[in-house]
Amino acid sequence: MSRAPRSQSARRALGTDDSETPILHVDMDAFFVEVELLQRPHLRGLPVAVGGAERGVVTSASYEARAFGVTSAMPVGQAKRLCPHLIMIPVSHGAYSTVSRRVMDILGSFTPVLEQVSVDEAFLDVSGDRHRTPTQIASEIRTAIRTGEGVPASVGIAATKHVAKIASAHAKPDGMLLVPKEETATFLADLPIGAIWGVGDATRKRLEQRGISSVRDVRQLRREDLERMLGKHGGSLWDLAHGIDPRPVVTTRVEKSIGKEETYFEVLRDPAVVRARMLDQAHECARRLRDRSLVAWRVSIKVRDASFTTISRSHTLGQPTNVAQEIYRVASSLMVMPPGGVRLIGVRVENLERGESSQATLEDDGRAEQAERALDTIRKRFGSGVAGPATLLPSKPEDGL
């Protein structure tokens, strides 16, 4: 979702309390960078980015680096050409999720109606708080996160999730913005079409080719006009442009899929290393299926090569499974190693339902699932690193991992 400059109406809205704006979107600012700066305070105020080495990509950039045009997912070489004095910090695996869990605990102390949508953002419904206004709660949240974790957070406050998310983007960095319900239409009108939730580059370009570049332009169209252009997505876009978004803050989700994907800051060129990562991802998917008493009918993979081209493939099973051995067998059969190497690999299981795994093949007598369940028990008792498939225990360190 692209960010537009704050409008005059947005600035006027800030600081006006409204009981009809109970949705908060809390978004951590340059989260990975801020976590790293906790250990490197001498770098604060300098152009800093988290990511790989020369052949890697930028994961997160400080606002000082963004002023030079550095953005996430940008190759490090390009980032350094834009910002010659850019300071690169390697990724600290695990550090971000640790801080994220503590931040979510802080948010949960303000309301039980909390929906975490990523490692660094969440929605809150504060309509049940009769003692504080939404802006008071937002201010207290920002103070609590800053005091407790030492990192900044921006908060958008609105009547709907969609507008609250846009408001938090306008509040960055380290700010707060309220859009009262009665100002929603005015606030949205002047935004570029790319600011609407779900409008990516392809949809934006398609609309701009038809002269539709702003939310105001969308409002000149009939709903059926957009649906003819974009299918059902056109109807959703029309609703959001008019401030219509009935989605509640959801504390629990019915999972439609389970997956794990990893981005590598150094391109993986060894097929054996790539397949080992896929095996590990298959085991993670299977474990989570068993934990939830679910089985999957479909296995998919996602591969991004060195040129940032992404390919997805999937296969529907004859019988549902929650066994890593079967998930990996199918995922591996879908995999074609890109000539330039792999920058991202992911395994996902879909079309989930309640149940136990069926016998996948005539040769499978159920022992694979029994072995994996035994592994689940050992890991829960002694930790995830204490046991695993023998093929995931390398005899020497693997480059790039």
Short mmCIF file of C-alpha atoms in Angstrom, two decimals:
data_model
loop_
_atom_site.label_atom_id
_atom_site.label_comp_id
_atom_site.label_asym_id
_atom_site.label_seq_id
_atom_site.Cartn_x
_atom_site.Cartn_y
_atom_site.Cartn_z
CA MET A 1 0.00 0.00 0.00
CA SER A 2 1.58 3.28 -1.06
CA ARG A 3 1.76 6.26 1.21
CA ALA A 4 0.52 9.70 0.18
CA PRO A 5 1.37 13.02 1.82
CA ARG A 6 -0.90 13.95 4.67
CA SER A 7 -3.91 15.95 3.59
CA GLN A 8 -5.12 19.10 5.35
CA SER A 9 -8.18 17.17 6.55
CA ALA A 10 -5.92 14.53 8.06
CA ARG A 11 -4.00 17.14 10.04
CA ARG A 12 -7.24 18.70 11.29
CA ALA A 13 -8.51 15.29 12.33
CA LEU A 14 -5.59 14.64 14.66
CA GLY A 15 -6.52 15.19 18.29
CA THR A 16 -10.31 15.09 17.82
CA ASP A 17 -11.91 12.33 19.86
CA ASP A 18 -14.82 10.40 18.45
CA SER A 19 -16.50 7.41 20.09
CA GLU A 20 -17.30 6.07 16.62
CA THR A 21 -13.62 5.51 15.79
CA PRO A 22 -12.77 2.48 17.96
CA ILE A 23 -10.30 0.70 15.60
CA LEU A 24 -6.56 1.18 16.15
CA HIS A 25 -3.84 0.05 13.76
CA VAL A 26 -0.48 -0.14 15.51
CA ASP A 27 2.48 -0.27 13.14
CA MET A 28 6.08 -0.44 14.32
CA ASP A 29 8.38 2.04 12.54
CA ALA A 30 11.35 0.53 10.62
CA PHE A 31 11.01 -2.34 13.06
CA PHE A 32 14.04 -4.49 12.18
CA VAL A 33 16.30 -1.43 12.11
CA GLU A 34 14.96 -0.16 15.43
CA VAL A 35 15.55 -3.52 17.11
CA GLU A 36 19.15 -3.52 15.85
CA LEU A 37 19.69 0.05 17.05
CA LEU A 38 18.88 -1.04 20.59
CA GLN A 39 22.30 -2.72 20.56
CA ARG A 40 23.93 0.01 18.43
CA PRO A 41 22.65 3.37 19.73
CA HIS A 42 25.68 5.15 18.25
CA LEU A 43 24.20 4.53 14.78
CA ARG A 44 20.95 6.33 15.52
CA GLY A 45 20.36 9.21 13.12
CA LEU A 46 22.53 7.65 10.41
CA PRO A 47 21.42 5.92 7.19
CA VAL A 48 21.13 2.29 8.33
CA ALA A 49 19.61 -0.80 6.74
CA VAL A 50 19.19 -4.42 7.78
CA GLY A 51 19.82 -7.09 5.18
CA GLY A 52 22.37 -9.20 3.35
CA ALA A 53 25.83 -8.51 2.05
CA GLU A 54 26.68 -7.08 -1.37
CA ARG A 55 24.58 -9.66 -3.26
CA GLY A 56 21.73 -9.60 -0.76
CA VAL A 57 18.66 -7.44 -0.36
CA VAL A 58 17.49 -4.76 2.08
CA THR A 59 14.98 -6.04 4.63
CA SER A 60 14.38 -2.77 6.48
CA ALA A 61 15.76 0.75 6.14
CA SER A 62 15.93 3.66 8.56
CA TYR A 63 14.14 6.86 7.62
CA GLU A 64 17.53 8.50 7.10
CA ALA A 65 18.28 5.82 4.48
CA ARG A 66 14.82 6.13 2.94
CA ALA A 67 15.52 9.80 2.30
CA PHE A 68 18.08 8.61 -0.28
CA GLY A 69 15.53 6.30 -1.92
CA VAL A 70 16.53 3.08 -0.15
CA THR A 71 13.57 0.71 0.26
CA SER A 72 12.94 -2.82 1.47
CA ALA A 73 13.47 -5.64 -1.08
CA MET A 74 16.00 -3.45 -2.92
CA PRO A 75 19.31 -5.13 -3.85
CA VAL A 76 22.07 -3.98 -1.51
CA GLY A 77 24.26 -2.92 -4.42
CA GLN A 78 21.58 -0.56 -5.70
CA ALA A 79 20.94 0.76 -2.18
CA LYS A 80 24.61 1.62 -1.76
CA ARG A 81 24.68 3.39 -5.09
CA LEU A 82 21.78 5.56 -3.94
CA CYS A 83 23.29 6.03 -0.47
CA PRO A 84 27.10 5.57 -0.55
CA HIS A 85 27.37 5.95 3.24
CA LEU A 86 24.69 3.34 3.96
CA ILE A 87 25.51 1.18 6.99
CA MET A 88 24.40 -2.44 6.50
CA ILE A 89 23.60 -4.59 9.54
CA PRO A 90 23.19 -8.37 9.11
CA VAL A 91 19.86 -9.94 10.01
CA SER A 92 19.58 -11.16 13.62
CA HIS A 93 17.33 -14.19 13.33
CA GLY A 94 15.03 -14.52 16.33
CA ALA A 95 15.62 -11.05 17.78
CA TYR A 96 12.68 -9.47 15.96
CA SER A 97 10.15 -12.14 16.91
CA THR A 98 11.24 -11.89 20.54
CA VAL A 99 10.59 -8.15 20.66
CA SER A 100 7.40 -8.62 18.63
CA ARG A 101 5.96 -11.06 21.18
CA ARG A 102 6.59 -8.59 23.98
CA VAL A 103 5.01 -5.75 21.99
CA MET A 104 1.92 -7.89 21.34
CA ASP A 105 1.73 -8.64 25.07
CA ILE A 106 1.69 -4.88 25.69
CA LEU A 107 -1.12 -4.42 23.17
CA GLY A 108 -3.05 -7.30 24.72
CA SER A 109 -2.95 -5.53 28.07
CA PHE A 110 -5.10 -2.73 26.59
CA THR A 111 -7.80 -4.91 25.01
CA PRO A 112 -8.41 -8.62 24.44
CA VAL A 113 -9.78 -7.82 20.97
CA LEU A 114 -6.41 -7.92 19.23
CA GLU A 115 -5.59 -9.12 15.72
CA GLN A 116 -1.90 -9.51 14.93
CA VAL A 117 -1.38 -9.33 11.16
CA SER A 118 2.43 -9.48 10.99
CA VAL A 119 5.51 -9.38 13.18
CA ASP A 120 5.27 -5.58 13.45
CA GLU A 121 1.60 -4.62 13.16
CA ALA A 122 -1.77 -5.33 14.73
CA PHE A 123 -5.37 -4.11 14.87
CA LEU A 124 -7.16 -3.40 18.16
CA ASP A 125 -10.84 -2.82 18.86
CA VAL A 126 -11.08 -0.54 21.90
CA SER A 127 -14.85 0.00 21.83
CA GLY A 128 -15.17 -1.86 25.13
CA ASP A 129 -13.12 0.72 27.03
CA ARG A 130 -15.57 3.13 28.71
CA HIS A 131 -12.96 5.11 30.63
CA ARG A 132 -10.57 6.34 27.92
CA THR A 133 -11.00 7.77 24.44
CA PRO A 134 -9.36 6.02 21.48
CA THR A 135 -6.70 8.73 21.22
CA GLN A 136 -5.90 8.41 24.91
CA ILE A 137 -5.48 4.66 24.50
CA ALA A 138 -3.32 5.14 21.41
CA SER A 139 -1.10 7.61 23.24
CA GLU A 140 -0.71 5.24 26.19
CA ILE A 141 0.13 2.37 23.83
CA ARG A 142 2.89 4.35 22.14
CA THR A 143 4.33 5.36 25.51
CA ALA A 144 4.17 1.79 26.85
CA ILE A 145 5.96 0.37 23.79
CA ARG A 146 8.61 3.09 23.83
CA THR A 147 9.17 2.72 27.58
CA GLY A 148 9.04 -1.06 27.68
CA GLU A 149 10.88 -1.97 24.47
CA GLY A 150 12.66 1.20 23.38
CA VAL A 151 11.18 1.17 19.87
CA PRO A 152 8.75 3.61 18.21
CA ALA A 153 5.23 2.80 17.05
CA SER A 154 2.80 4.77 14.91
CA VAL A 155 -0.95 4.44 15.47
CA GLY A 156 -3.86 5.10 13.15
CA ILE A 157 -7.36 5.50 14.64
CA ALA A 158 -10.53 5.25 12.58
CA ALA A 159 -13.96 3.70 12.28
CA THR A 160 -12.73 0.88 10.02
CA LYS A 161 -9.67 -1.32 9.70
CA HIS A 162 -8.89 -0.05 6.22
CA VAL A 163 -8.85 3.64 7.18
CA ALA A 164 -6.99 2.93 10.43
CA LYS A 165 -4.21 1.21 8.43
CA ILE A 166 -3.92 4.15 6.04
CA ALA A 167 -3.93 6.57 8.98
CA SER A 168 -1.01 4.78 10.66
CA ALA A 169 0.98 5.05 7.41
CA HIS A 170 0.30 8.80 7.35
CA ALA A 171 1.32 9.08 11.00
CA LYS A 172 4.82 7.69 10.38
CA PRO A 173 7.37 8.05 11.65
CA ASP A 174 6.60 7.82 15.36
CA GLY A 175 3.23 9.53 15.24
CA MET A 176 -0.51 9.17 15.76
CA LEU A 177 -3.42 10.13 13.53
CA LEU A 178 -7.17 10.03 14.16
CA VAL A 179 -9.63 10.10 11.27
CA PRO A 180 -13.12 10.68 12.76
CA LYS A 181 -15.92 8.76 11.10
CA GLU A 182 -17.52 11.87 9.64
CA GLU A 183 -14.21 12.87 7.99
CA THR A 184 -13.56 9.47 6.39
CA ALA A 185 -14.82 10.39 2.91
CA THR A 186 -12.83 13.64 2.84
CA PHE A 187 -9.69 11.92 4.11
CA LEU A 188 -9.85 9.21 1.45
CA ALA A 189 -10.79 11.39 -1.53
CA ASP A 190 -7.38 12.80 -2.42
CA LEU A 191 -5.39 9.62 -1.86
CA PRO A 192 -3.71 7.89 -4.81
CA ILE A 193 -5.35 4.66 -5.89
CA GLY A 194 -2.31 2.70 -4.65
CA ALA A 195 -3.15 3.68 -1.07
CA ILE A 196 -6.20 1.40 -1.12
CA TRP A 197 -5.67 -1.89 0.66
CA GLY A 198 -5.07 -4.66 -1.87
CA VAL A 199 -4.16 -2.48 -4.86
CA GLY A 200 -0.75 -3.67 -6.02
CA ASP A 201 1.40 -2.42 -8.87
CA ALA A 202 -0.37 -4.50 -11.53
CA THR A 203 -3.86 -3.31 -10.54
CA ARG A 204 -2.67 0.29 -10.14
CA LYS A 205 -1.12 0.34 -13.61
CA ARG A 206 -4.22 -1.25 -15.12
CA LEU A 207 -6.44 1.43 -13.57
CA GLU A 208 -4.09 4.29 -14.45
CA GLN A 209 -4.19 3.20 -18.08
CA ARG A 210 -7.92 3.96 -17.91
CA GLY A 211 -7.34 7.36 -16.31
CA ILE A 212 -8.12 6.19 -12.75
CA SER A 213 -5.35 7.40 -10.46
CA SER A 214 -7.06 8.53 -7.25
CA VAL A 215 -9.80 7.44 -4.86
CA ARG A 216 -11.83 10.37 -6.14
CA ASP A 217 -11.64 8.86 -9.65
CA VAL A 218 -12.98 5.55 -8.36
CA ARG A 219 -15.95 7.32 -6.83
CA GLN A 220 -16.92 8.59 -10.27
CA LEU A 221 -17.50 5.00 -11.39
CA ARG A 222 -20.33 2.63 -10.74
CA ARG A 223 -19.61 -0.52 -8.77
CA GLU A 224 -20.42 -2.69 -11.79
CA ASP A 225 -17.92 -0.72 -13.90
CA LEU A 226 -15.08 -1.70 -11.57
CA GLU A 227 -16.31 -5.28 -11.38
CA ARG A 228 -16.16 -5.50 -15.16
CA MET A 229 -12.56 -4.26 -15.05
CA LEU A 230 -11.29 -6.24 -12.06
CA GLY A 231 -13.82 -8.95 -11.27
CA LYS A 232 -14.94 -9.36 -7.65
CA HIS A 233 -11.89 -7.41 -6.53
CA GLY A 234 -13.44 -4.39 -8.25
CA GLY A 235 -16.42 -4.51 -5.89
CA SER A 236 -14.13 -4.57 -2.86
CA LEU A 237 -12.15 -1.65 -4.24
CA TRP A 238 -15.36 0.35 -4.76
CA ASP A 239 -16.43 -0.32 -1.16
CA LEU A 240 -13.08 0.70 0.32
CA ALA A 241 -12.95 3.88 -1.78
CA HIS A 242 -16.33 4.82 -0.27
CA GLY A 243 -15.20 4.06 3.29
CA ILE A 244 -17.18 0.82 3.48
CA ASP A 245 -15.31 -1.87 5.41
CA PRO A 246 -17.42 -4.01 7.76
CA ARG A 247 -14.59 -6.38 8.70
CA PRO A 248 -14.26 -6.71 12.48
CA VAL A 249 -11.04 -7.14 14.41
CA VAL A 250 -10.67 -10.92 14.52
CA THR A 251 -8.93 -12.46 17.52
CA THR A 252 -8.95 -16.02 16.14
CA ARG A 253 -8.87 -17.10 12.53
CA VAL A 254 -10.05 -20.24 10.81
CA GLU A 255 -6.86 -21.19 9.04
CA LYS A 256 -7.14 -21.69 5.30
CA SER A 257 -3.50 -22.57 4.84
CA ILE A 258 -0.29 -23.16 6.77
CA GLY A 259 3.11 -22.40 5.40
CA LYS A 260 6.67 -21.33 5.97
CA GLU A 261 8.91 -19.38 3.61
CA GLU A 262 12.40 -17.98 3.97
CA THR A 263 14.27 -15.22 2.14
CA TYR A 264 18.01 -15.63 1.77
CA PHE A 265 20.26 -12.61 1.61
CA GLU A 266 22.87 -14.66 -0.25
CA VAL A 267 21.49 -16.58 -3.22
CA LEU A 268 21.34 -20.36 -2.68
CA ARG A 269 22.89 -22.17 -5.64
CA ASP A 270 23.21 -25.73 -4.28
CA PRO A 271 20.05 -27.79 -5.01
CA ALA A 272 20.81 -30.01 -2.00
CA VAL A 273 20.74 -27.00 0.32
CA VAL A 274 17.46 -25.78 -1.20
CA ARG A 275 15.84 -29.20 -0.80
CA ALA A 276 17.05 -29.40 2.80
CA ARG A 277 15.30 -26.10 3.51
CA MET A 278 12.14 -27.44 1.85
CA LEU A 279 12.30 -30.56 4.03
CA ASP A 280 12.56 -28.40 7.14
CA GLN A 281 9.59 -26.31 5.96
CA ALA A 282 7.57 -29.47 5.25
CA HIS A 283 8.20 -30.65 8.81
CA GLU A 284 7.10 -27.28 10.19
CA CYS A 285 3.87 -27.40 8.13
CA ALA A 286 3.16 -30.96 9.23
CA ARG A 287 3.80 -30.18 12.90
CA ARG A 288 1.41 -27.24 12.83
CA LEU A 289 -1.23 -29.36 11.09
CA ARG A 290 -1.00 -32.03 13.79
CA ASP A 291 -1.05 -29.44 16.57
CA ARG A 292 -4.39 -28.19 15.22
CA SER A 293 -5.81 -31.63 14.33
CA LEU A 294 -5.91 -30.61 10.66
CA VAL A 295 -5.05 -32.30 7.38
CA ALA A 296 -4.30 -30.75 4.01
CA TRP A 297 -5.49 -31.64 0.54
CA ARG A 298 -3.08 -29.44 -1.37
CA VAL A 299 0.67 -28.71 -1.32
CA SER A 300 2.19 -25.62 -2.94
CA ILE A 301 5.65 -24.13 -3.27
CA LYS A 302 6.87 -20.60 -3.90
CA VAL A 303 10.27 -19.89 -5.43
CA ARG A 304 11.92 -16.53 -6.09
CA ASP A 305 15.08 -16.52 -8.17
CA ALA A 306 18.08 -14.19 -8.27
CA SER A 307 16.27 -11.82 -10.66
CA PHE A 308 13.35 -11.53 -8.17
CA THR A 309 11.02 -13.50 -10.47
CA THR A 310 8.53 -15.46 -8.34
CA ILE A 311 7.01 -18.77 -9.41
CA SER A 312 4.30 -20.70 -7.56
CA ARG A 313 3.25 -24.30 -8.19
CA SER A 314 0.74 -26.55 -6.43
CA HIS A 315 -0.63 -30.08 -6.48
CA THR A 316 -3.86 -31.54 -5.07
CA LEU A 317 -3.42 -34.82 -3.20
CA GLY A 318 -5.47 -37.94 -3.70
CA GLN A 319 -5.93 -38.14 0.08
CA PRO A 320 -5.33 -35.51 2.79
CA THR A 321 -2.18 -35.62 4.90
CA ASN A 322 -0.41 -34.15 7.91
CA VAL A 323 2.83 -36.07 7.32
CA ALA A 324 6.00 -34.15 6.48
CA GLN A 325 7.36 -37.01 4.39
CA GLU A 326 4.39 -36.77 2.02
CA ILE A 327 4.35 -32.96 2.00
CA TYR A 328 8.05 -32.90 1.12
CA ARG A 329 7.66 -35.59 -1.56
CA VAL A 330 5.08 -33.48 -3.38
CA ALA A 331 6.88 -30.15 -2.79
CA SER A 332 10.14 -31.61 -4.04
CA SER A 333 8.46 -32.93 -7.19
CA LEU A 334 7.18 -29.41 -7.93
CA MET A 335 10.59 -27.80 -7.50
CA VAL A 336 12.66 -26.74 -10.51
CA MET A 337 15.98 -25.15 -9.56
CA PRO A 338 16.33 -21.70 -11.22
CA PRO A 339 19.60 -21.33 -13.17
CA GLY A 340 20.65 -18.25 -11.21
CA GLY A 341 19.88 -19.71 -7.78
CA VAL A 342 17.18 -19.22 -5.14
CA ARG A 343 16.51 -16.09 -3.13
CA LEU A 344 13.27 -17.29 -1.51
CA ILE A 345 11.74 -20.72 -1.02
CA GLY A 346 8.45 -21.57 0.68
CA VAL A 347 6.27 -24.62 1.27
CA ARG A 348 2.56 -24.28 2.03
CA VAL A 349 -0.32 -26.68 2.68
CA GLU A 350 -3.85 -25.63 1.72
CA ASN A 351 -7.49 -26.76 1.60
CA LEU A 352 -7.41 -27.69 5.27
CA GLU A 353 -9.99 -29.67 7.18
CA ARG A 354 -10.38 -31.34 10.54
CA GLY A 355 -9.23 -34.94 10.65
CA GLU A 356 -6.39 -37.42 10.75
CA SER A 357 -4.02 -38.30 7.95
CA SER A 358 -5.10 -40.97 5.50
CA GLN A 359 -2.73 -43.62 4.20
CA ALA A 360 -0.90 -41.79 1.41
CA THR A 361 0.51 -44.79 -0.44
CA LEU A 362 0.27 -48.54 -0.32
CA GLU A 363 3.82 -48.64 1.05
CA ASP A 364 2.93 -46.27 3.91
CA ASP A 365 1.64 -48.25 6.87
CA GLY A 366 1.36 -45.23 9.17
CA ARG A 367 4.83 -45.50 10.65
CA ALA A 368 5.95 -42.17 9.18
CA GLU A 369 3.20 -40.29 10.99
CA GLN A 370 3.89 -42.20 14.21
CA ALA A 371 7.57 -41.29 14.01
CA GLU A 372 6.77 -37.63 13.39
CA ARG A 373 4.31 -37.52 16.28
CA ALA A 374 7.01 -38.99 18.52
CA LEU A 375 9.33 -36.23 17.29
CA ASP A 376 6.65 -33.65 18.17
CA THR A 377 6.52 -34.98 21.73
CA ILE A 378 10.32 -34.88 22.14
CA ARG A 379 10.55 -31.33 20.83
CA LYS A 380 7.75 -30.06 23.04
CA ARG A 381 9.46 -31.52 26.10
CA PHE A 382 13.11 -30.76 25.37
CA GLY A 383 13.09 -27.99 22.76
CA SER A 384 12.90 -27.75 18.99
CA GLY A 385 16.64 -28.15 18.43
CA VAL A 386 17.11 -31.39 20.33
CA ALA A 387 15.94 -33.75 17.58
CA GLY A 388 15.08 -33.78 13.91
CA PRO A 389 15.39 -35.64 10.63
CA ALA A 390 18.92 -36.95 10.04
CA THR A 391 19.06 -35.25 6.64
CA LEU A 392 18.74 -31.88 8.38
CA LEU A 393 21.84 -32.47 10.50
CA PRO A 394 24.67 -31.38 8.15
CA SER A 395 28.17 -32.66 8.67
CA LYS A 396 29.53 -29.17 8.04
CA PRO A 397 27.98 -25.69 8.02
CA GLU A 398 26.03 -24.85 4.89
CA ASP A 399 26.92 -21.66 3.08
CA GLY A 400 24.23 -19.02 3.03
CA LEU A 401 22.20 -20.46 5.91
#
